[in-house]
PDB file of C-alpha atoms in Angstrom:
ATOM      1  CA  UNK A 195      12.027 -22.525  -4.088  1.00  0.00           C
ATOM      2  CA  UNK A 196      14.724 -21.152  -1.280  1.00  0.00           C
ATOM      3  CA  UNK A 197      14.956 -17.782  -0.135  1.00  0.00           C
ATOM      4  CA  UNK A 198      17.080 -16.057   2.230  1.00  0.00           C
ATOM      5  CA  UNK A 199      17.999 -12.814   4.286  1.00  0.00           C
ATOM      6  CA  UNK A 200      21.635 -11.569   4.405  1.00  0.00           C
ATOM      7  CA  UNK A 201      22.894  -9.084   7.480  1.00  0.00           C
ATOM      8  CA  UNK A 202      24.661  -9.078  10.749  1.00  0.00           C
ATOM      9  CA  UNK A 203      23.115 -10.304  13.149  1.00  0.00           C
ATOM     10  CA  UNK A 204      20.342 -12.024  12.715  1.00  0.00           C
ATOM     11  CA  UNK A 205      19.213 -13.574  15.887  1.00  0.00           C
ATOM     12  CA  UNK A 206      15.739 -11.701  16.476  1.00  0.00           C
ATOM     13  CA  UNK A 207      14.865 -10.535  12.506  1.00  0.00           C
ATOM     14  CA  UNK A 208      11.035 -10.653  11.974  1.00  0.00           C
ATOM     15  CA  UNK A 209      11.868 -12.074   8.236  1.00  0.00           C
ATOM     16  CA  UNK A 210      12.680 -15.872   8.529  1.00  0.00           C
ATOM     17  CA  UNK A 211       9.362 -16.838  11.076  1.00  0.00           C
ATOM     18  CA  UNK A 212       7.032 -14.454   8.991  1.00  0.00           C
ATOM     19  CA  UNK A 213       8.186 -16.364   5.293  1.00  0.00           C
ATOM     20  CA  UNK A 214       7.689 -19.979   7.096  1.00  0.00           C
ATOM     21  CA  UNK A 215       4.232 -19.525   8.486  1.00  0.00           C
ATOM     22  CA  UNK A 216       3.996 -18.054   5.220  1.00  0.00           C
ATOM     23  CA  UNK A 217       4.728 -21.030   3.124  1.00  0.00           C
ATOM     24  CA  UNK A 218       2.721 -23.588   6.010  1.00  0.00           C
ATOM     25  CA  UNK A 219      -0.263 -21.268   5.530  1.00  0.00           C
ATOM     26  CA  UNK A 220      -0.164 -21.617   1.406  1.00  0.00           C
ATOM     27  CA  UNK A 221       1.176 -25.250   1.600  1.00  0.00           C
ATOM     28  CA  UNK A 222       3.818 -24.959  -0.663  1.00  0.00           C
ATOM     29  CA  UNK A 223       7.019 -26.269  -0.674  1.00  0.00           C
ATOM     30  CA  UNK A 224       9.506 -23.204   0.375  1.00  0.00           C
ATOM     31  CA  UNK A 225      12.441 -22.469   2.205  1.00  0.00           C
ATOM     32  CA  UNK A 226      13.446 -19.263   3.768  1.00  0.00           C
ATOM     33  CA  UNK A 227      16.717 -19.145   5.972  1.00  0.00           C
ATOM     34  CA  UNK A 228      18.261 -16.526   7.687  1.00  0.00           C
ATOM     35  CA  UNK A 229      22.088 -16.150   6.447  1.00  0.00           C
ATOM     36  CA  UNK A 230      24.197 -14.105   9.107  1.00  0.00           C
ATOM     37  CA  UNK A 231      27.310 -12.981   7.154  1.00  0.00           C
ATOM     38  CA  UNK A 232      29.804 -10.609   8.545  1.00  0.00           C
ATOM     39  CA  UNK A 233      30.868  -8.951   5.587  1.00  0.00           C
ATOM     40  CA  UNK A 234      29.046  -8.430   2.617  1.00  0.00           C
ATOM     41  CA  UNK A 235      32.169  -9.818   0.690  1.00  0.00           C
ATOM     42  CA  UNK A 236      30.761 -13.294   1.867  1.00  0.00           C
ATOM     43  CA  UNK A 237      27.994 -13.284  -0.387  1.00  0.00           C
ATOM     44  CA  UNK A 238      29.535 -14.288  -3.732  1.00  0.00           C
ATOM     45  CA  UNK A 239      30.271 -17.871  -1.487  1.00  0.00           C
ATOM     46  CA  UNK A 240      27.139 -17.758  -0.113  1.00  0.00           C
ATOM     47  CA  UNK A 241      25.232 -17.699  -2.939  1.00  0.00           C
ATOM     48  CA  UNK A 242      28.250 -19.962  -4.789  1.00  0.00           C
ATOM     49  CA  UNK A 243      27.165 -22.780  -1.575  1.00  0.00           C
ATOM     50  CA  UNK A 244      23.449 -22.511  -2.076  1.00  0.00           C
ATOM     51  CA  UNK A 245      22.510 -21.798  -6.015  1.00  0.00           C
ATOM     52  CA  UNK A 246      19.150 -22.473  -5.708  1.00  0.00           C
ATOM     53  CA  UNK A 247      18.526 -19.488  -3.959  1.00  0.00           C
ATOM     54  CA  UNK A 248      16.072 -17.361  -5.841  1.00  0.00           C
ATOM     55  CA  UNK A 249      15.680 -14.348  -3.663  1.00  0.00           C
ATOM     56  CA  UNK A 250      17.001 -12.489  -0.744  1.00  0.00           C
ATOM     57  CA  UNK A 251      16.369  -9.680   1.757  1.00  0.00           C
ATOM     58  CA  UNK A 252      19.156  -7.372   3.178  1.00  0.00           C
ATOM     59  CA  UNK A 253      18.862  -5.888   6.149  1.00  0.00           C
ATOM     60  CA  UNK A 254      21.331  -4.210   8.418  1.00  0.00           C
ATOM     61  CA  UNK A 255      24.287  -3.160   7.651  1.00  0.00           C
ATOM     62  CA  UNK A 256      24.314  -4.650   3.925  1.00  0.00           C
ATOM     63  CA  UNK A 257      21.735  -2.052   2.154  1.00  0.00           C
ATOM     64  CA  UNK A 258      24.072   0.301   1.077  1.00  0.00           C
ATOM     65  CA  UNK A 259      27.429  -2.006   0.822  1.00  0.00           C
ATOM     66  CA  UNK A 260      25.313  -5.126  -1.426  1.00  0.00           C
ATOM     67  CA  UNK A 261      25.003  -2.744  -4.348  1.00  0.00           C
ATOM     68  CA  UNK A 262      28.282  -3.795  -5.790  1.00  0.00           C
ATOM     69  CA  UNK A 263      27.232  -7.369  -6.079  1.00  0.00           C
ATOM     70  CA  UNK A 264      23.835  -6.847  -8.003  1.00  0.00           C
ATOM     71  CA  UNK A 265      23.696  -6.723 -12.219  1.00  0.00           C
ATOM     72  CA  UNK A 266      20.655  -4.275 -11.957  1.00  0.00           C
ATOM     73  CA  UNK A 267      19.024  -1.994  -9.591  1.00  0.00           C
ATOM     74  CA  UNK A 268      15.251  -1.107 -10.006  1.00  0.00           C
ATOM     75  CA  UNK A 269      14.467   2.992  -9.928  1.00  0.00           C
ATOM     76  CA  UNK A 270      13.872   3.226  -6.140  1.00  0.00           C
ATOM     77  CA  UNK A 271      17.183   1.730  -5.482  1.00  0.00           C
ATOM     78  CA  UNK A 272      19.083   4.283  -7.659  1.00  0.00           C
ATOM     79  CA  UNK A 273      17.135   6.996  -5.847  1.00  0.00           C
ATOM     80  CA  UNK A 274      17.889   5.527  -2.661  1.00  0.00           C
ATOM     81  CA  UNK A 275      21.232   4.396  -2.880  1.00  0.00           C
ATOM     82  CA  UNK A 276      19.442   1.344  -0.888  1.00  0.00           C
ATOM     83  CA  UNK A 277      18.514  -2.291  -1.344  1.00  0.00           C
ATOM     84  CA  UNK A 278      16.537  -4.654   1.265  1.00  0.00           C
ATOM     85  CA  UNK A 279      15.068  -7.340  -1.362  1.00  0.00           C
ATOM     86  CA  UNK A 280      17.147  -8.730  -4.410  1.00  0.00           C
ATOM     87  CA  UNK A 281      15.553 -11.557  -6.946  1.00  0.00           C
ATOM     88  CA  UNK A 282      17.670 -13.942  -8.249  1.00  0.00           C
ATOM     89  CA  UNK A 283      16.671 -15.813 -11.804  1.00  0.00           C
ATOM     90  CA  UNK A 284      19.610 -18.088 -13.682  1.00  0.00           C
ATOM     91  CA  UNK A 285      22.150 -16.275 -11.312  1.00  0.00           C
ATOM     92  CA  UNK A 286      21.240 -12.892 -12.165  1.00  0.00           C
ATOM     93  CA  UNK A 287      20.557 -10.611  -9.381  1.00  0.00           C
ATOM     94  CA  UNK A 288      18.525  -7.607  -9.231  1.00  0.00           C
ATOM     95  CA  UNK A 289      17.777  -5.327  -6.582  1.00  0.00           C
ATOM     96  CA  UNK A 290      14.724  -3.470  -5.313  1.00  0.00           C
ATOM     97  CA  UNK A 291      13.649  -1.546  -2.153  1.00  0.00           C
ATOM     98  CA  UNK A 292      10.125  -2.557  -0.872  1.00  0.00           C
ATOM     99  CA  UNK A 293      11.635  -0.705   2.565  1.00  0.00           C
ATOM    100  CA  UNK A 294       9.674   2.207   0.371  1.00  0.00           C
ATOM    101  CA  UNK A 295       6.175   0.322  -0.349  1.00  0.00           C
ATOM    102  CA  UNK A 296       5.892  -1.096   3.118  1.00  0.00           C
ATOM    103  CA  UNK A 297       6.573   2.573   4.980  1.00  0.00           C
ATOM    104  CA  UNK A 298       4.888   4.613   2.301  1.00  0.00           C
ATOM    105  CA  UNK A 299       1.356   2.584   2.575  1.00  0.00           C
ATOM    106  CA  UNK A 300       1.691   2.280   6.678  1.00  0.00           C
ATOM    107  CA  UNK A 301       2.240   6.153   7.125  1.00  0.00           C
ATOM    108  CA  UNK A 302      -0.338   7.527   4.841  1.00  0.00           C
ATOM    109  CA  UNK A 303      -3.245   6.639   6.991  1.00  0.00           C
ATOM    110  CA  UNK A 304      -1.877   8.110  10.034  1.00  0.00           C
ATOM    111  CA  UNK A 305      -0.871  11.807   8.537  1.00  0.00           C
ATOM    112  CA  UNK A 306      -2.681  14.934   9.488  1.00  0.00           C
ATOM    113  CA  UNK A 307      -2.702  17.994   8.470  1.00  0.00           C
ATOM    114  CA  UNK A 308      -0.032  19.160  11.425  1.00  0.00           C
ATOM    115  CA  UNK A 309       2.299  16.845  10.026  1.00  0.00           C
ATOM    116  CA  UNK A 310       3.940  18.604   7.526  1.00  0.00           C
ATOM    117  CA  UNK A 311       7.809  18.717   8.267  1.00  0.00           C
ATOM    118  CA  UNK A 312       9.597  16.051   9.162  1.00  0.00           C
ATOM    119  CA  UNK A 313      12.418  14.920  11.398  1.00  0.00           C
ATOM    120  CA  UNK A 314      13.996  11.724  10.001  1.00  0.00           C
ATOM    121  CA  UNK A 315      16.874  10.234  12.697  1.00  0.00           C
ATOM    122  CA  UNK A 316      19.561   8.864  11.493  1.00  0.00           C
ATOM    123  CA  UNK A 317      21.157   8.695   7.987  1.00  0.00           C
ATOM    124  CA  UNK A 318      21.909   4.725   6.696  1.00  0.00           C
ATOM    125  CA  UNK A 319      19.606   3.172   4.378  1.00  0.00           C
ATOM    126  CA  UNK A 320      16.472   2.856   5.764  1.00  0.00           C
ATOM    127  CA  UNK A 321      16.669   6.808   6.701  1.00  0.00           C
ATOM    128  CA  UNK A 322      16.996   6.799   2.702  1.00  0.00           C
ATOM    129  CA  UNK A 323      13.694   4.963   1.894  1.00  0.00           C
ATOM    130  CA  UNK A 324      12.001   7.227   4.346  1.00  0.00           C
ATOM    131  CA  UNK A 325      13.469  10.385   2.783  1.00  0.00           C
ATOM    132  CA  UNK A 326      12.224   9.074  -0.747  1.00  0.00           C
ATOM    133  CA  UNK A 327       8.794   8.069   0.255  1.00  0.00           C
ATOM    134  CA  UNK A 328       8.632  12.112   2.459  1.00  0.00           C
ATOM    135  CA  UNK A 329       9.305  13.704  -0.860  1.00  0.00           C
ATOM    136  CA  UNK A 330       6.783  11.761  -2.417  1.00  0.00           C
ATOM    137  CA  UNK A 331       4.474  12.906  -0.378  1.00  0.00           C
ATOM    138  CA  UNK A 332       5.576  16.150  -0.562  1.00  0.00           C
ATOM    139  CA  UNK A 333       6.509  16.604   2.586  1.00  0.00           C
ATOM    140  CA  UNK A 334      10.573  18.443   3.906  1.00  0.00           C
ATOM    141  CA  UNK A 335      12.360  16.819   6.238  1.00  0.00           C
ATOM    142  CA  UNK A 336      15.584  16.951   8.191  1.00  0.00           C
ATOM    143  CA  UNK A 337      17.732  14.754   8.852  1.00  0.00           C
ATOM    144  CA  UNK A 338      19.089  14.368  12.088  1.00  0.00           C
ATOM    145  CA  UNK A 339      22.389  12.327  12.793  1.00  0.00           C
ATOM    146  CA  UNK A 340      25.431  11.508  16.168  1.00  0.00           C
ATOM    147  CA  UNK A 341      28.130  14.317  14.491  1.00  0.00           C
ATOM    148  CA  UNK A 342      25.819  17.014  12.537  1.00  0.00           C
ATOM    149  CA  UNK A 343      27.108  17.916   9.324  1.00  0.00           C
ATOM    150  CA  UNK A 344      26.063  20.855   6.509  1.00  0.00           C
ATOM    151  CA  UNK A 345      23.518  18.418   5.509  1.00  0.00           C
ATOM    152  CA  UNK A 346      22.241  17.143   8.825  1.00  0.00           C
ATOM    153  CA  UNK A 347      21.290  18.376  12.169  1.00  0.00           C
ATOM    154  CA  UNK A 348      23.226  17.047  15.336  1.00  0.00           C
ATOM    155  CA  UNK A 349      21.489  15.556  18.046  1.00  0.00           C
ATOM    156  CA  UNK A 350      23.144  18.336  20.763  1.00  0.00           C
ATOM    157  CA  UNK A 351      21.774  20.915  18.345  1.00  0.00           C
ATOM    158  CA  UNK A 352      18.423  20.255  18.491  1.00  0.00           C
ATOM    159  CA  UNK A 353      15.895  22.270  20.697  1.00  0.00           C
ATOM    160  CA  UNK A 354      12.430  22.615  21.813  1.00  0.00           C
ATOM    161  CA  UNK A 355      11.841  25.060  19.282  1.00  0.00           C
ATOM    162  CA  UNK A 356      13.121  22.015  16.213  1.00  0.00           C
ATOM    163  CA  UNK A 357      10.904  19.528  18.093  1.00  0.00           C
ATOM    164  CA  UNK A 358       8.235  21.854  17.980  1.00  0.00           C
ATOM    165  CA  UNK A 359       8.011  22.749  14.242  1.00  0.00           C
ATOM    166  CA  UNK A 360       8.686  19.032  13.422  1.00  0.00           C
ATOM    167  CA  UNK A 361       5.400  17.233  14.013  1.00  0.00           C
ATOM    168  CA  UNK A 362       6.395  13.464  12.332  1.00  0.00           C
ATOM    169  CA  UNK A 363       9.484  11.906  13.730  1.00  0.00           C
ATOM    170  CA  UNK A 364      10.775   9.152  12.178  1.00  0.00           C
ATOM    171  CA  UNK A 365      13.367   6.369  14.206  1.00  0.00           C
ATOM    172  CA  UNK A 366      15.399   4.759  11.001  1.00  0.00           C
ATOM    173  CA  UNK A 367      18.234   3.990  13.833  1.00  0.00           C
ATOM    174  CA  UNK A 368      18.656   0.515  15.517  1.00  0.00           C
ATOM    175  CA  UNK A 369      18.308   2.623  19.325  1.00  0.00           C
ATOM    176  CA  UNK A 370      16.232   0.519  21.546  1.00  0.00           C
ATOM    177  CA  UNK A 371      16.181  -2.446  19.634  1.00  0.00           C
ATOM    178  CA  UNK A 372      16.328  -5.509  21.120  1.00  0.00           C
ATOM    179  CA  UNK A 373      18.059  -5.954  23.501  1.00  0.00           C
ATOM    180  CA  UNK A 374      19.133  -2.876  24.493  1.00  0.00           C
ATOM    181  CA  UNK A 375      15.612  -2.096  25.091  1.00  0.00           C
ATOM    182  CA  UNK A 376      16.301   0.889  27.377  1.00  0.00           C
ATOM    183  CA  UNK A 377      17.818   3.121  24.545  1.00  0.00           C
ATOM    184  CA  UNK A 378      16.602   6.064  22.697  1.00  0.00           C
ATOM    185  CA  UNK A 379      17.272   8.694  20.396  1.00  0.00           C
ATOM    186  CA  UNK A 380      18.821  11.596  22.573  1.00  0.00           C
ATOM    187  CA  UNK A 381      15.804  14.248  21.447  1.00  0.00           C
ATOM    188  CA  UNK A 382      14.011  16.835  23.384  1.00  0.00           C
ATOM    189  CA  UNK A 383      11.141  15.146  24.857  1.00  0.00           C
ATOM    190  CA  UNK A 384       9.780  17.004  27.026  1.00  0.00           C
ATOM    191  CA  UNK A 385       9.035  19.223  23.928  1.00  0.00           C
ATOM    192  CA  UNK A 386       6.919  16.652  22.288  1.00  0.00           C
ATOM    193  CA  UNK A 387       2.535  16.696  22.606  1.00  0.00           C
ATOM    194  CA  UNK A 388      -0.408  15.422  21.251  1.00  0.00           C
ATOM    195  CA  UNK A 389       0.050  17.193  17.936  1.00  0.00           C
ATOM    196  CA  UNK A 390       3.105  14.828  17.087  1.00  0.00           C
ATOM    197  CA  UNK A 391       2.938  11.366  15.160  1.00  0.00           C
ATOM    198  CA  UNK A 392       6.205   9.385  16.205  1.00  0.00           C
ATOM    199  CA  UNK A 393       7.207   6.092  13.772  1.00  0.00           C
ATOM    200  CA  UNK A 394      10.033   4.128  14.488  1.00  0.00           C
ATOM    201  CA  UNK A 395      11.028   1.421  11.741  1.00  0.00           C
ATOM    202  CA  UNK A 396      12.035  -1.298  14.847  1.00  0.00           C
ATOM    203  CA  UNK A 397       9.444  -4.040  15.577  1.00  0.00           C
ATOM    204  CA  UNK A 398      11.120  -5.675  18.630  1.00  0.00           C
ATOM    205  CA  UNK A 399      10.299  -4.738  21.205  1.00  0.00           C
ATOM    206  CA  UNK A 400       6.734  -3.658  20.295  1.00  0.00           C
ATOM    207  CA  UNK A 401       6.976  -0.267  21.915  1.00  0.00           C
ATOM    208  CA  UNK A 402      10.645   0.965  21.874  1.00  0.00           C
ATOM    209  CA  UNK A 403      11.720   3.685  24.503  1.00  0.00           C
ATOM    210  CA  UNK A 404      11.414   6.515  21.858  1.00  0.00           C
ATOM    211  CA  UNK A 405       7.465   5.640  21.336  1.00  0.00           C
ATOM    212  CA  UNK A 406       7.211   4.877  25.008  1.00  0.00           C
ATOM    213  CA  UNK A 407       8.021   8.732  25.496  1.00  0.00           C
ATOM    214  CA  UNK A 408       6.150  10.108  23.015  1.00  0.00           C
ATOM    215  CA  UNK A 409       3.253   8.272  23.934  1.00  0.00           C
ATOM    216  CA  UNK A 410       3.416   9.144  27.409  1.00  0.00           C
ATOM    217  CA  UNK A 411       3.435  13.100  25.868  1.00  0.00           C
ATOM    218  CA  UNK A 412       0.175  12.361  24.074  1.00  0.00           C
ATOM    219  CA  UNK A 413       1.735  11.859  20.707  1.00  0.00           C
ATOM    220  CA  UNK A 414       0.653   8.851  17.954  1.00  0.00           C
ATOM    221  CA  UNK A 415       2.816   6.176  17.874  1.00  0.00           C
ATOM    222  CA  UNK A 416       3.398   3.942  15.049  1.00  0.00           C
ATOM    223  CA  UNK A 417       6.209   0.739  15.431  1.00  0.00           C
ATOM    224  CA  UNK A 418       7.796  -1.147  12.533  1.00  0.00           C
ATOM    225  CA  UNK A 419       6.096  -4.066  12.116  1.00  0.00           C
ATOM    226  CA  UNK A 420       3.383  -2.894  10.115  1.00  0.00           C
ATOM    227  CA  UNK A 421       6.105  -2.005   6.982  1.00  0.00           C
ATOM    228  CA  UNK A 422       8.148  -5.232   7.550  1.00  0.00           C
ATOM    229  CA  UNK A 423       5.096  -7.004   6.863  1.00  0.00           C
ATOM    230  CA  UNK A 424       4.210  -5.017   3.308  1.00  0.00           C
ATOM    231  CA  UNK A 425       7.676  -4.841   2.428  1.00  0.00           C
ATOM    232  CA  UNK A 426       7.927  -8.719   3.234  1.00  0.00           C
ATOM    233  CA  UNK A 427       4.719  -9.229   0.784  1.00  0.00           C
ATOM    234  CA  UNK A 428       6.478  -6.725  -1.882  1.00  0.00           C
ATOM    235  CA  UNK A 429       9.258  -9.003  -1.550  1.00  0.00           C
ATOM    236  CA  UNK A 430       7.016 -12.155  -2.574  1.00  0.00           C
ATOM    237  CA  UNK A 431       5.318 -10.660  -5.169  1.00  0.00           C
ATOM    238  CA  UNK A 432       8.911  -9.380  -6.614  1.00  0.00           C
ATOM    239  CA  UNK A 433      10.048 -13.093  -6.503  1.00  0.00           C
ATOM    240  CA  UNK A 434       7.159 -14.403  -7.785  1.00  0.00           C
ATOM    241  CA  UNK A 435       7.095 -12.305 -11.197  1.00  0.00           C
ATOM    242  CA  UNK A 436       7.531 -14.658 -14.324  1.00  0.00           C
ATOM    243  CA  UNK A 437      10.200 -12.655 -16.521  1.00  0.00           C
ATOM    244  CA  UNK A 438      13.164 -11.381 -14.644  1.00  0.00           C
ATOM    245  CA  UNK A 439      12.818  -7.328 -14.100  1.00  0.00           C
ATOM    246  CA  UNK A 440       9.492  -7.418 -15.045  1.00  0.00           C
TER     247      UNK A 440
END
């Protein structure tokens, strides 16, 4: 079987080593490749050049802009408005978001009580999963994004007193990914303590800048690669199904 991941770029993703060892480990015959693609209007070829592809992840900046091309979303999708896994049986592609199974079961352990309003920055499609999976659990959020609008918060806006009354903060942007490992999210800081639980969905580097400075504030700090690796084995088990959708 051949699978794939589809976004731009590609150089340091976490899927393509993490499916290989994968398929050693199991000893079965696989294929997983990573397929860079600069606009999503490359995948009708892509998948045209290579039709025994039988599933794919999405990653940045295709979760939102790959709906177009699928015949059928799953529920969390439509809620989401996001896709990062599609399976593909006798050309028919449907998507899914295991973005929302792999964050949902890596957070739960780690809330406390305190946590009970969020700060989610950013606003693409992973910020989406994250929203889904807070209101799940019952928990508000705000969303925090570069301009500010009437349905987000601006990062000049925010103050002590926001940073404060927002004990889980949530990094769904690529700042201080590799390698522009220096970068964070402009926050307050300084206003952060031991109270605060800070996740950021990046992987690479281990500790990004953001959990470098909460850490150093006392908070918990949580990375990425915990959820890439459930929403990776989501992914499988998605492919894997025997009836299409089911």
């Amino acid at each position: 079987m051949h699978y794939g991941l589809i976004g731009y770029p590609l150089s340091h993703s976490f899927s393509p080593a993490y499916f290989r060892k994968k398929f050693a480990e199991m000893q079965i015959a696989c294929l997983y490749e990573a397929y860079p693609i600069a606009d999503i209007a490359e995948l009708p070829g892509l998948l045209a050049a290579h039709p025994h592809i039988s599933g794919l992840n999405v990653t940045i900046p295709y979760k939102e802009s790959v709906l177009p091309h699928l015949h059928e979303i799953d529920e969390m999708v439509a809620v989401t408005g996001a896709c990062n896994c599609i399976s593909i049986k006798d050309g028919y592609r449907k998507g899914y978001n295991t973005d929302v199974t792999g964050f949902e079961q890596s957070l739960i352990p780690l809330l406390r009580p305190q946590h009970n309003m969020a700060l989610i920055l950013g606003n693409g499609g992973a910020s989406k999963a994250v929203r889904y999976v807070l209101t799940q659990l019952g928990i508000p959020y705000s969303v925090v994004s570069r301009d500010g609008s009437r349905q987000t918060i601006g990062y000049t806006t925010l103050t002590p007193a926001i940073i404060d009354a927002h004990k889980l903060i949530i990094n769904t942007t690529p700042l201080g990914m590799y390698p522009d490992v220096a970068a964070a999210p402009p926050i307050p800081y300084d206003s952060i303590g031991d109270q605060h639980l800070l996740y950021d969905l990046i992987y690479n580097p281990e500790e990004t800048q953001f959990l470098a400075n909460g850490r150093e504030r006392g908070a918990v700090t949580k990375n990425g690669f915990e959820m890439l690796v459930l929403q990776a084995e989501a992914s499988w088990d998605i492919w894997t199904r025997p009836e299409r959708g089911e």
